[in-house]
mmCIF file of C-alpha atoms and ligand atoms in Angstrom:
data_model
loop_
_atom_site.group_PDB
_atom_site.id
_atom_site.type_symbol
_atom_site.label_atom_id
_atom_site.label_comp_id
_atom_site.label_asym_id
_atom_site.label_seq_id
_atom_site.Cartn_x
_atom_site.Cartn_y
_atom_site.Cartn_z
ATOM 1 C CA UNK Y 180 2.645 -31.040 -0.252
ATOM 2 C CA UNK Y 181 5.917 -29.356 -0.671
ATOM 3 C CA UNK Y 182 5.148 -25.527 -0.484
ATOM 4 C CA UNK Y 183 7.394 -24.941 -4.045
ATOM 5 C CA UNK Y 184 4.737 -26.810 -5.310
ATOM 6 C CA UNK Y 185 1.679 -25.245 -3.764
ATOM 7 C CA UNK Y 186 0.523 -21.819 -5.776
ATOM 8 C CA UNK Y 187 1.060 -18.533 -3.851
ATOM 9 C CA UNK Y 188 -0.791 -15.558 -6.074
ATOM 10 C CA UNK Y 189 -0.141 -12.536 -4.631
ATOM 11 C CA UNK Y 190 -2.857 -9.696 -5.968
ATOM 12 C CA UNK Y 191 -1.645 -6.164 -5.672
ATOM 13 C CA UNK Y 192 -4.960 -3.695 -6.031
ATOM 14 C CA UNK Y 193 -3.038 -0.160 -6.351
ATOM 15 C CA UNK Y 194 0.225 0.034 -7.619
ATOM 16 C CA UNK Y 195 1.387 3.658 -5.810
ATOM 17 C CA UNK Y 196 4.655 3.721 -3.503
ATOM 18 C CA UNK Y 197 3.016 1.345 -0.997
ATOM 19 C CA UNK Y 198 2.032 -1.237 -3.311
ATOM 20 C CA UNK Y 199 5.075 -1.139 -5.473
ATOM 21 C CA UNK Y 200 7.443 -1.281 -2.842
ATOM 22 C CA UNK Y 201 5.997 -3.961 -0.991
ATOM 23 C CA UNK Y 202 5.936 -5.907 -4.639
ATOM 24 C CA UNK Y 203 9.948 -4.835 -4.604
ATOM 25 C CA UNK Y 204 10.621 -6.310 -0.790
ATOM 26 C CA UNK Y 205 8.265 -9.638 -2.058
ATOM 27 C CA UNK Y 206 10.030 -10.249 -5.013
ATOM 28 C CA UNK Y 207 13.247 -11.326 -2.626
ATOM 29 C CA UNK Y 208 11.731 -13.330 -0.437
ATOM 30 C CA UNK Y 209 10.386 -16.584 -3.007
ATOM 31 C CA UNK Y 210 7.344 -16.554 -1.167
ATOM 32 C CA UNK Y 211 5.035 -15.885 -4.079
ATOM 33 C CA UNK Y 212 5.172 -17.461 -7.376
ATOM 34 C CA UNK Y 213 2.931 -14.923 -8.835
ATOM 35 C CA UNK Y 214 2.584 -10.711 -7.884
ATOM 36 C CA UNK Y 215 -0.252 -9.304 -10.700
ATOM 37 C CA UNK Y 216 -0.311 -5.466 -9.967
ATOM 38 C CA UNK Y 217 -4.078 -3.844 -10.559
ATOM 39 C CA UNK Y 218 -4.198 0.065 -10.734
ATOM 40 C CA UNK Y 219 -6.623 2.684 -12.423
ATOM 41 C CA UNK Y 220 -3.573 3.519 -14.217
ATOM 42 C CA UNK Y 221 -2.949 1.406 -16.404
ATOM 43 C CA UNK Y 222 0.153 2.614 -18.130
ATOM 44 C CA UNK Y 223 1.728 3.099 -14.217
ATOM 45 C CA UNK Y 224 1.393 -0.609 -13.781
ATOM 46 C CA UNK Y 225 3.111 -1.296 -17.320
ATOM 47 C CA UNK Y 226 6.060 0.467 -16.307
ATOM 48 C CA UNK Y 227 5.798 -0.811 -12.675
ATOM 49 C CA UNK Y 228 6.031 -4.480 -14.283
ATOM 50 C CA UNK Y 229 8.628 -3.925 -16.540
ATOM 51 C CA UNK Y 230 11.030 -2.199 -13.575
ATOM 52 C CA UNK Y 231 9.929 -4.932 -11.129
ATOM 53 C CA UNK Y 232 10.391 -7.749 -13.987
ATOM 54 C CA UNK Y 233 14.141 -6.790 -14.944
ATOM 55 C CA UNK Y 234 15.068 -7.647 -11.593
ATOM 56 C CA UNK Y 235 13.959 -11.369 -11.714
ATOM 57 C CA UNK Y 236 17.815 -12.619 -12.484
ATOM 58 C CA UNK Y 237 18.435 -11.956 -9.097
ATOM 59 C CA UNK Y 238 16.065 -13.231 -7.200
ATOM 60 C CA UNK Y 239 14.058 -16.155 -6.711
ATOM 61 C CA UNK Y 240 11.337 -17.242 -9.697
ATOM 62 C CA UNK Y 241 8.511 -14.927 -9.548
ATOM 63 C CA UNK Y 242 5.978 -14.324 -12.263
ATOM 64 C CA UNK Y 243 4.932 -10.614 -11.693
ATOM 65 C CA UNK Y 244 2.705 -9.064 -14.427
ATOM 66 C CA UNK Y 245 -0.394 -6.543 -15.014
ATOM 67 C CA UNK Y 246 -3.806 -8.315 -14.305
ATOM 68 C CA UNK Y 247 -7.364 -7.353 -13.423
ATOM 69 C CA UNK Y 248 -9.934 -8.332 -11.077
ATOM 70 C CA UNK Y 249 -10.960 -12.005 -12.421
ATOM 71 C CA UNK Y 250 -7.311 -12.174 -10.767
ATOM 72 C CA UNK Y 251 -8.709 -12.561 -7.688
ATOM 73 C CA UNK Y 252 -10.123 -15.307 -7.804
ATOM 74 C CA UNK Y 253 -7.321 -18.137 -7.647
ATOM 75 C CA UNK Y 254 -5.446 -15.736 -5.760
ATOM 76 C CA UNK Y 255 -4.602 -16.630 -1.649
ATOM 77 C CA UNK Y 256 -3.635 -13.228 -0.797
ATOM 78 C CA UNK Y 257 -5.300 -9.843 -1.934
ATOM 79 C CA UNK Y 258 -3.649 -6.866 -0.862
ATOM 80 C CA UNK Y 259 -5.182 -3.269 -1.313
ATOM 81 C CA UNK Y 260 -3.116 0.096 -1.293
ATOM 82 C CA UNK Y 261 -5.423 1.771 -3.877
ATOM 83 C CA UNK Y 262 -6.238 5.433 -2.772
ATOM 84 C CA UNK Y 263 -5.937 9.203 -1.661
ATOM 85 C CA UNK Y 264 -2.670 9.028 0.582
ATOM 86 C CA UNK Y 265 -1.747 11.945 3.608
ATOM 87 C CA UNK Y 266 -1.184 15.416 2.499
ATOM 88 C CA UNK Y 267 1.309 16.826 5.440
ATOM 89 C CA UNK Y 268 -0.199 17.627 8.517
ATOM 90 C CA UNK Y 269 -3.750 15.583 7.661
ATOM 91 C CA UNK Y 270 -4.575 12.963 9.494
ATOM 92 C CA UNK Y 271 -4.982 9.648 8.130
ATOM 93 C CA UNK Y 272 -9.352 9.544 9.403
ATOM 94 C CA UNK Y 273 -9.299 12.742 7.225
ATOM 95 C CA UNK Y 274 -8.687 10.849 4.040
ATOM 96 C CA UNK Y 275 -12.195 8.410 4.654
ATOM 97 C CA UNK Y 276 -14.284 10.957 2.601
ATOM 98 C CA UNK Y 277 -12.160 10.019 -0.293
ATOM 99 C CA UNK Y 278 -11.279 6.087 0.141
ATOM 100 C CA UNK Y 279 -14.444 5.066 1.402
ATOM 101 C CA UNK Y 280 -16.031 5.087 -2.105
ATOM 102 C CA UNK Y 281 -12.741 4.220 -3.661
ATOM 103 C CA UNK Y 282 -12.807 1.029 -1.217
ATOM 104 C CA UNK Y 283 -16.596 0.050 -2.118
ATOM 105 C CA UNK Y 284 -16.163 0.132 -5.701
ATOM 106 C CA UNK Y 285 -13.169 -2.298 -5.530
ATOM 107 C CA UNK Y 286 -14.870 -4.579 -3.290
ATOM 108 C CA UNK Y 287 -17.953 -4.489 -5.158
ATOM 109 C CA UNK Y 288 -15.532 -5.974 -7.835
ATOM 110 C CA UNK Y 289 -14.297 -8.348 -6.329
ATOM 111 C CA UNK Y 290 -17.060 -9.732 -5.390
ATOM 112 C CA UNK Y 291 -17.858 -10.517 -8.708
ATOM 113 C CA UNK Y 292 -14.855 -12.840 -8.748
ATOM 114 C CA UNK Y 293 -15.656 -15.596 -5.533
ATOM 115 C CA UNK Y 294 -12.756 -16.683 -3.917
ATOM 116 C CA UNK Y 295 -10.819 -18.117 -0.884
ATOM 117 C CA UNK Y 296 -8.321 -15.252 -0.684
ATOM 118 C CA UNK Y 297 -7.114 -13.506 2.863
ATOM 119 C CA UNK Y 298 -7.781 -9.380 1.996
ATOM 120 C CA UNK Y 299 -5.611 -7.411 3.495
ATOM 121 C CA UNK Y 300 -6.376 -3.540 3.919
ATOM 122 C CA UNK Y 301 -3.490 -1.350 3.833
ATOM 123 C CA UNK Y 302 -5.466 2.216 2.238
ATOM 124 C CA UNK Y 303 -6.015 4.636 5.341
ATOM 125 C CA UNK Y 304 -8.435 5.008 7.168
ATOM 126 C CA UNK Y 305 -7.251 1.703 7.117
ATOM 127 C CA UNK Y 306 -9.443 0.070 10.387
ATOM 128 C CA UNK Y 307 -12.436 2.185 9.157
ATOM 129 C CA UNK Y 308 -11.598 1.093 5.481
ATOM 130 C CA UNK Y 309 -11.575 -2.666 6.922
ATOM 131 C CA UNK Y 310 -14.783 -2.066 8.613
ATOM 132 C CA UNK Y 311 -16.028 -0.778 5.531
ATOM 133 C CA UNK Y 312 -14.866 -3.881 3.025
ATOM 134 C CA UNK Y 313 -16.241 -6.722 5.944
ATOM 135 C CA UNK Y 314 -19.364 -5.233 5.023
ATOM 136 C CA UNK Y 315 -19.421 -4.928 1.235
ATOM 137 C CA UNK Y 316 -17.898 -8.435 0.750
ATOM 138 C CA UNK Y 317 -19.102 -10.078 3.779
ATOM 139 C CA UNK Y 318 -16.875 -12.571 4.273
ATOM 140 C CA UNK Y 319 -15.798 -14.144 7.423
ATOM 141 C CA UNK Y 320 -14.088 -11.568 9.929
ATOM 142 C CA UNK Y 321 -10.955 -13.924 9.868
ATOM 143 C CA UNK Y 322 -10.299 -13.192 6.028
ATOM 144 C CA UNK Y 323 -10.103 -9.690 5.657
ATOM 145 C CA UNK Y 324 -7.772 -7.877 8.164
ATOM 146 C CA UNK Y 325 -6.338 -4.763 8.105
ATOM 147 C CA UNK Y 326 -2.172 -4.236 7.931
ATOM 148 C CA UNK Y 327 -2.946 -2.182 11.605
ATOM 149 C CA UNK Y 328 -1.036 -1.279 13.889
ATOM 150 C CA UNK Y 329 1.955 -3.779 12.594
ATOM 151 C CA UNK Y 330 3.639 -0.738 11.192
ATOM 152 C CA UNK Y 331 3.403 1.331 14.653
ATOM 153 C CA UNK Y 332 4.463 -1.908 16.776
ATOM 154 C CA UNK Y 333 7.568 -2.331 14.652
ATOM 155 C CA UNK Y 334 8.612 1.191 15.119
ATOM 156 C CA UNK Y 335 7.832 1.003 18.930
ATOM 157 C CA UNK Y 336 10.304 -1.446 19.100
ATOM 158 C CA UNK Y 337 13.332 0.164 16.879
ATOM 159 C CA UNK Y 338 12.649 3.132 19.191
ATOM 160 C CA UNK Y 339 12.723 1.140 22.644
ATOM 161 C CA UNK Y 340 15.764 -1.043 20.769
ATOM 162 C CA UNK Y 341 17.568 2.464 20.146
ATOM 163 C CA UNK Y 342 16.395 3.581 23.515
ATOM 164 C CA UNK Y 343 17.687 0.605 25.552
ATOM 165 C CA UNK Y 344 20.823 -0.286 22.345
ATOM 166 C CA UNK Y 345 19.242 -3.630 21.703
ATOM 167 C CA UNK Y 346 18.741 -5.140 18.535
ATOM 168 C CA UNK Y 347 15.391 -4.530 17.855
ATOM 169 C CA UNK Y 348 14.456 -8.152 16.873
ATOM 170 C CA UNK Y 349 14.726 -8.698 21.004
ATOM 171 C CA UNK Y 350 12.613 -6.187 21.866
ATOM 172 C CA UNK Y 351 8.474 -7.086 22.153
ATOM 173 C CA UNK Y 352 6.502 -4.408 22.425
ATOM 174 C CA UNK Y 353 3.225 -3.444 21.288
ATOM 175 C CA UNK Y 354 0.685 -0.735 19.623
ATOM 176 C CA UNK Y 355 -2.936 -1.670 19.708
ATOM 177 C CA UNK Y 356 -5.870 0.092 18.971
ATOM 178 C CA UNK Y 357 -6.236 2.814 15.662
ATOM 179 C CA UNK Y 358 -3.536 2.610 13.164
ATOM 180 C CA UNK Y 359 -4.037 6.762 14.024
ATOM 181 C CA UNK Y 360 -3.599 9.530 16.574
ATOM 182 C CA UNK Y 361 -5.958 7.337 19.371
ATOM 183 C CA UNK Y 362 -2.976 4.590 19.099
ATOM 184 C CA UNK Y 363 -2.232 2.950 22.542
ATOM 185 C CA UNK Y 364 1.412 1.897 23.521
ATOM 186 C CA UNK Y 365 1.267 -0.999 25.984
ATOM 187 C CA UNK Y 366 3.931 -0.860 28.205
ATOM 188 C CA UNK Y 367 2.487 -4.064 30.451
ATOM 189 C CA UNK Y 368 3.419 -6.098 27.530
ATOM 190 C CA UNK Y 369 7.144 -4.742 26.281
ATOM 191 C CA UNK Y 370 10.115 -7.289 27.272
ATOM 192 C CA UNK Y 371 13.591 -7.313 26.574
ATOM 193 C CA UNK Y 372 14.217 -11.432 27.366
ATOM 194 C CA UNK Y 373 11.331 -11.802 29.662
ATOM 195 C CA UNK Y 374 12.051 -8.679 31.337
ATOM 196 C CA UNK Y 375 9.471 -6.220 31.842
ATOM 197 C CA UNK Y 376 10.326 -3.133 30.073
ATOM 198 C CA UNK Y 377 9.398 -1.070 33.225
ATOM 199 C CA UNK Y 378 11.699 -3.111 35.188
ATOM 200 C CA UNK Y 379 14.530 -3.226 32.637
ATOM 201 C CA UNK Y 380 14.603 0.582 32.394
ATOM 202 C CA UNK Y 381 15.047 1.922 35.677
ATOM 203 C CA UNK Y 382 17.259 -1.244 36.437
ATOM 204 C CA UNK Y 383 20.179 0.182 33.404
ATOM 205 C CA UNK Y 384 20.092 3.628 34.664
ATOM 206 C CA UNK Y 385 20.194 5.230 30.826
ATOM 207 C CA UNK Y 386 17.630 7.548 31.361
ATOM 208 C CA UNK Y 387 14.104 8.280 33.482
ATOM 209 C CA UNK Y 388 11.922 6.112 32.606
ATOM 210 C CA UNK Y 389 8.274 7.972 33.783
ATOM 211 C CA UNK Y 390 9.574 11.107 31.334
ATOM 212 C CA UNK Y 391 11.435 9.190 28.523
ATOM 213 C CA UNK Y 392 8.249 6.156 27.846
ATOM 214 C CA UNK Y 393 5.967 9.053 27.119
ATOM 215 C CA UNK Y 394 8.431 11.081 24.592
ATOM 216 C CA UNK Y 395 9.011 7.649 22.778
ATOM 217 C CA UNK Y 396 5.011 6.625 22.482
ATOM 218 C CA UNK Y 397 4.568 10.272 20.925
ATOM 219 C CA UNK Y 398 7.624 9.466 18.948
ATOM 220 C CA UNK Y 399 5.990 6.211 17.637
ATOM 221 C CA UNK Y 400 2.363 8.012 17.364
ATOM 222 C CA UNK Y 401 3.828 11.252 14.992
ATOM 223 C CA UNK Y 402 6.635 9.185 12.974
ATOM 224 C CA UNK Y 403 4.229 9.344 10.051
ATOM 225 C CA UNK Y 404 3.519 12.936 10.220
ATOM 226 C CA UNK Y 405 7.126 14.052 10.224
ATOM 227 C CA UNK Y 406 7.813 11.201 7.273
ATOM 228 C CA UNK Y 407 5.169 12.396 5.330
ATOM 229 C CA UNK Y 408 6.518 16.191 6.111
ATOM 230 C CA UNK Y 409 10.123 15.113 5.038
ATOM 231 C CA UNK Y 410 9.408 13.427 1.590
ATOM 232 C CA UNK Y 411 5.872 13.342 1.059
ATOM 233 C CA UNK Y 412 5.267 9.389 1.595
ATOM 234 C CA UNK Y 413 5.712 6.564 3.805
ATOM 235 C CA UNK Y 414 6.325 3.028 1.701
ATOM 236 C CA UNK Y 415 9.636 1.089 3.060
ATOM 237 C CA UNK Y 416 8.349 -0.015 6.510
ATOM 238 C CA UNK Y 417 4.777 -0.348 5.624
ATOM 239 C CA UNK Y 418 6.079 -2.569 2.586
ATOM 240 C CA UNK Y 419 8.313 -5.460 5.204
ATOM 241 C CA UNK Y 420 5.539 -4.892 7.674
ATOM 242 C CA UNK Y 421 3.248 -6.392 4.500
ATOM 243 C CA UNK Y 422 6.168 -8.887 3.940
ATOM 244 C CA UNK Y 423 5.662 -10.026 7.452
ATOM 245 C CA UNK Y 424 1.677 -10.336 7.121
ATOM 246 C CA UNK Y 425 2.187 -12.303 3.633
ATOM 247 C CA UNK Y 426 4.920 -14.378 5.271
ATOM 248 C CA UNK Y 427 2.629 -15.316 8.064
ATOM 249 C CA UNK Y 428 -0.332 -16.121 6.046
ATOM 250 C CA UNK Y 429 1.421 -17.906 2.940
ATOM 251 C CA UNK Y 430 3.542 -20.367 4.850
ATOM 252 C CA UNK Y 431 0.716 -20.573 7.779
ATOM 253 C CA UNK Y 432 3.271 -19.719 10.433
ATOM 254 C CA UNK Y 433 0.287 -19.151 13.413
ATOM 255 C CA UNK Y 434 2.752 -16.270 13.884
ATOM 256 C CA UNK Y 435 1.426 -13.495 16.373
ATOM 257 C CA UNK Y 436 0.806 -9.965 14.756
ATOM 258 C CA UNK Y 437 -0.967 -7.018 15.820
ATOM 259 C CA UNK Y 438 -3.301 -6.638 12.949
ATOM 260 C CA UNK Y 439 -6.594 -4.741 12.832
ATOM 261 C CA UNK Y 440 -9.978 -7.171 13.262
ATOM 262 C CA UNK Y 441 -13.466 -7.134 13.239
ATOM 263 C CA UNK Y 442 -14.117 -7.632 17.467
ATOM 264 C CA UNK Y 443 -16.851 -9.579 18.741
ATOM 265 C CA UNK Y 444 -16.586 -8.639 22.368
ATOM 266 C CA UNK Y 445 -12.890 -9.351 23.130
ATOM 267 C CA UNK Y 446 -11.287 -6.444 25.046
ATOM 268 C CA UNK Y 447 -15.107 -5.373 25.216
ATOM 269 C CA UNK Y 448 -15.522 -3.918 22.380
ATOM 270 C CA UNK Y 449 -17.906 -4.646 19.870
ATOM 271 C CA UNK Y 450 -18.215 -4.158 15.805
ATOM 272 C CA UNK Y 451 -15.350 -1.842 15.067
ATOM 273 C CA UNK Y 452 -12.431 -2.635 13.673
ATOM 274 C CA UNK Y 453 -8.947 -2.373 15.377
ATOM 275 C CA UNK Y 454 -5.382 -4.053 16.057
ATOM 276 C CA UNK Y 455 -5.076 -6.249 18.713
ATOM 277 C CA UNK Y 456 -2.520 -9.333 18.904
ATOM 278 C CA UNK Y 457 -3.660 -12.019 16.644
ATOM 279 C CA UNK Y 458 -2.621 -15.214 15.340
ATOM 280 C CA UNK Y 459 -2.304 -15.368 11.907
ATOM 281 C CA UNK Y 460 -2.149 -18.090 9.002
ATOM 282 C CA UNK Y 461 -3.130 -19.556 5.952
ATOM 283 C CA UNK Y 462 -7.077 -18.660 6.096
ATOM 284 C CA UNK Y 463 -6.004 -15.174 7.512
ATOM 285 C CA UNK Y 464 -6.805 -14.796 11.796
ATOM 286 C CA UNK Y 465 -6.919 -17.658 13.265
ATOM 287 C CA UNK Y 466 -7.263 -16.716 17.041
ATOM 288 C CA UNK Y 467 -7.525 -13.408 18.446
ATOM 289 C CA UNK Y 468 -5.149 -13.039 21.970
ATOM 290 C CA UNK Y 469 -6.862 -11.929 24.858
ATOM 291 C CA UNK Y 470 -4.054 -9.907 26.557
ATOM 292 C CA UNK Y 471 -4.033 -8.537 30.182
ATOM 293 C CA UNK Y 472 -4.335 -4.700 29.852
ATOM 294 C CA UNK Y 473 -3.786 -2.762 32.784
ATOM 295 C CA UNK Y 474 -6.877 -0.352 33.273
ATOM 296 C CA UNK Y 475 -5.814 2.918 32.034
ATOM 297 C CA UNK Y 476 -4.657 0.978 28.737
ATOM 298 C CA UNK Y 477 -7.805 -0.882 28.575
ATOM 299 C CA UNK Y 478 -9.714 2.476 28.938
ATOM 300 C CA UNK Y 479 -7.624 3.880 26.001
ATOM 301 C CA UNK Y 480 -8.158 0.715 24.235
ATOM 302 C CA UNK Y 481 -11.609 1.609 24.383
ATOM 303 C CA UNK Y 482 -11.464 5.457 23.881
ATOM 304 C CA UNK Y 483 -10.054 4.205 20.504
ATOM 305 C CA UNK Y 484 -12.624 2.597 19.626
ATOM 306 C CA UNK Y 485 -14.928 5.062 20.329
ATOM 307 C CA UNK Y 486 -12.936 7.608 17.863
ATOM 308 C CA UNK Y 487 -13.476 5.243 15.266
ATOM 309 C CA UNK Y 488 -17.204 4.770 16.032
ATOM 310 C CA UNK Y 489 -17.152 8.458 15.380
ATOM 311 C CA UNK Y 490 -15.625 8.068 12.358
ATOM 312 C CA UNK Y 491 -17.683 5.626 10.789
ATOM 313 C CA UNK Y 492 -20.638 7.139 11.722
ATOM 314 C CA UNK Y 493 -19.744 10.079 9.749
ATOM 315 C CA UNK Y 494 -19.738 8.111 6.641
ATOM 316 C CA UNK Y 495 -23.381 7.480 5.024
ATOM 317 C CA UNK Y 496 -22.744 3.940 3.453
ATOM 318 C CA UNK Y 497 -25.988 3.738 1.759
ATOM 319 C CA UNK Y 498 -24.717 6.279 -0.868
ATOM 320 C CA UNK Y 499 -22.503 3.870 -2.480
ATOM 321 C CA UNK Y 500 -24.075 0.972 -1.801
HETATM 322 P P1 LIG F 70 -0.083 6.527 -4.133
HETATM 323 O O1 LIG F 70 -0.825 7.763 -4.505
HETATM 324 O O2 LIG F 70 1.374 6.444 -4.444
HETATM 325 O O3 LIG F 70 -0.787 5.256 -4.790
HETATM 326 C C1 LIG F 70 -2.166 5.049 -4.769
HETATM 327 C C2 LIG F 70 -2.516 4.324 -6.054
HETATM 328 O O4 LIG F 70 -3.902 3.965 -5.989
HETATM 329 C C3 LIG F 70 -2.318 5.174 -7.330
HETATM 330 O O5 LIG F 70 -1.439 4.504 -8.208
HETATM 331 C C4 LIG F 70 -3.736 5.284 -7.895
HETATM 332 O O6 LIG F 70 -3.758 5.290 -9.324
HETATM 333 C C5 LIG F 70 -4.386 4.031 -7.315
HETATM 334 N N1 LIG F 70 -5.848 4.068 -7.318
HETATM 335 C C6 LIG F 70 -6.677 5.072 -6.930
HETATM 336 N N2 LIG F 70 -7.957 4.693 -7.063
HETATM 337 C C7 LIG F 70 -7.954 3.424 -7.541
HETATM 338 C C8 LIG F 70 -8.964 2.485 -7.869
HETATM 339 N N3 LIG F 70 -10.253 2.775 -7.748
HETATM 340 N N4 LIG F 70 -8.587 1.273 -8.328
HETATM 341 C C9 LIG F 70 -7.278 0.958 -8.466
HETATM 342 N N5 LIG F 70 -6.269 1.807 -8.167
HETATM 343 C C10 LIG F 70 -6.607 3.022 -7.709
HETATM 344 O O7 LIG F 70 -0.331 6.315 -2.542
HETATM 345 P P2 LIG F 70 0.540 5.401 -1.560
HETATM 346 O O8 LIG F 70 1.607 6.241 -0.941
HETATM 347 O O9 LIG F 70 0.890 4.141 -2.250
HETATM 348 O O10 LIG F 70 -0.538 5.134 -0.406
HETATM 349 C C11 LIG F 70 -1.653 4.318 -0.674
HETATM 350 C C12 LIG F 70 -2.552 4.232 0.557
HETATM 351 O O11 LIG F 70 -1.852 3.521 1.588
HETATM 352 C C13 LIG F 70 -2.917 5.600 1.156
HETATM 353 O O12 LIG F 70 -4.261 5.584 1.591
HETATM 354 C C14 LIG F 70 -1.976 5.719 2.347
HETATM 355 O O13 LIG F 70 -2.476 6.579 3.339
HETATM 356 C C15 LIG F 70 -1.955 4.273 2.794
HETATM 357 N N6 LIG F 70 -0.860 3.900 3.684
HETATM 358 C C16 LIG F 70 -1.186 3.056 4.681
HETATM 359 C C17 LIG F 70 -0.210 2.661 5.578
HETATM 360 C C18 LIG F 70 -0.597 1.741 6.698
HETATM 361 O O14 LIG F 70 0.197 1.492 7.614
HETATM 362 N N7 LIG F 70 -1.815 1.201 6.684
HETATM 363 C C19 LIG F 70 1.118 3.134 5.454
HETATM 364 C C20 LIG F 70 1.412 3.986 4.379
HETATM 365 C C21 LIG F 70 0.416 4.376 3.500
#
């Protein structure tokens, strides 16, 4: 079937400066045919629909419109940015307290309303948040992913493309682990045209490469904290970074994306949630790559995962449950 034909409902649960502006950056590309914003506040999502809607003569047909959670249930993609966001300074594991129950109730919703969709988690703690919704809905790892550490590998590679004056579209590089402060950059893995970044560095002279690569990984690991310190919010990156995640799954590209999954043993780890390179499409993950780490990023790799263990353990489930 032609894909104009095929329905693409788009389900927007939390219509904040996250979920608004990634409705704003959808809205251009004519990849959905339908965006229904869901918020607690209701009269936020009028006005959100009315801004968004007055827009639609200059873009490709869209429906976009208020809805509720029986939405959900033709929809192929649900997307969730409902939730306490970062006051400066606090980190995003310190905001679980408040999202976990947020998180359950929604889910508990939705489960009301069976359907096919892909979920994907955007509200921080947003691999402990994924964790969390697996388990409430308990559907099959591959549908419900969270947005990761897409965000962090993009702005790795504007800071390597800045770094090394490429355009940042030809630069590969990659975050894995937390979408947090445990974050690992894996320098085995970034190329400029099949060059290894650690050969490609030292080989243009620009700068030294053992002192710079560390100053740029803390540079990707604290962007959010000075963001947040700045104006308060993060939305414009995190909102193509969900355009990028829709694109993939809508048009099933089997495009490669690090996004944060349930693992079952791959980089030996075991039932937490974290980014690692997967392939995505239509029915959300459908392989997850087994990279070659070296060992110091495999034992960070795994040091995140531990920090999220922590996390989660802190959290007493049961009570909402
Ligand atoms: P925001 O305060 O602007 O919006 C949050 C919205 O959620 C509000 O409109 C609020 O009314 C709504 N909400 C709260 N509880 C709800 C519920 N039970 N049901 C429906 N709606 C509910 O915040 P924001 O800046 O849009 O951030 C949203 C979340 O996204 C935060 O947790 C933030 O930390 C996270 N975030 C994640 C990433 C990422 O890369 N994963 C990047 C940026 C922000």
């Amino acid at each position: 079937m032609e894909m104009s034909k095929i329905s693409r409902k788009v389900v927007v649960i939390g219509a904040g400066a996250v979920g608004t502006t990634y409705c704003y950056a959808l809205m251009h590309t004519g990849l959905a045919n339908e965006i229904v914003l869901i918020d607690l506040d209701t009269e936020r999502v009028k006005g959100e629909v009315m801004d968004l809607s007055h827009g639609l003569p200059f873009v490709p047909p869209v429906n976009i419109r208020a809805g509720n959670y029986a939405d959900c249930k033709d929809a192929n993609l649900i997307i969730v940015t409902a939730g306490a966001k970062q006051e400066p300074g606090e980190s995003r594991l310190n905001l679980i307290n408040r999202n976990a129950e947020i998180i359950i109730s929604i889910c508990k919703t939705i489960k009301k309303h069976s359907t096919e969709a892909v979920l994907v988690m955007v509200t921080n703690p947003v691999d402990v948040l994924t964790y969390i919704a697996i388990k409430q809905l308990q559907w099959p790892r591959e549908r419900i992913i969270g947005s990761g550490t897409l965000l962090d590998s993009s702005r790795f590679r504007y800071m390597l493309s800045q770094h090394c004056r490429i355009d940042p579209r030809n630069v590969h590089a990659y975050i894995l682990g937390e979408h947090g402060d445990s974050e690992v950059a894996v320098w085995s893995m970034a190329h400029i045209a099949g060059v290894s970044i650690k050969d490609y560095c030292p080989a243009c002279l620009n700068c030294d490469p053992t002192k710079e690569h560390d100053l740029i990984a803390a540079k990707v690991r604290e962007s959010a904290y000075h963001i947040i310190d700045y104006k308060g919010i993060t939305c414009y990156a995190i909102g193509l970074s969900l355009v990028r995640i829709s694109e993939a799954i809508l048009r099933d590209e089997q495009s490669l994306l690090t996004v944060s999954i349930l693992l079952r043993g791959e980089y030996n780890i075991n039932d937490i949630c974290l980014s690692v390179p997967c392939v995505m499409g239509r029915t959300g993950v459908v392989k997850v790559i087994q990279a070659n780490l070296s060992d110091s990023e495999q034992t960070a790799l795994e040091t995140s995962a531990r920090t999220l263990r922590n996390t989660l353990s802190q959290i007493d489930v049961s009570q909402y449950t």
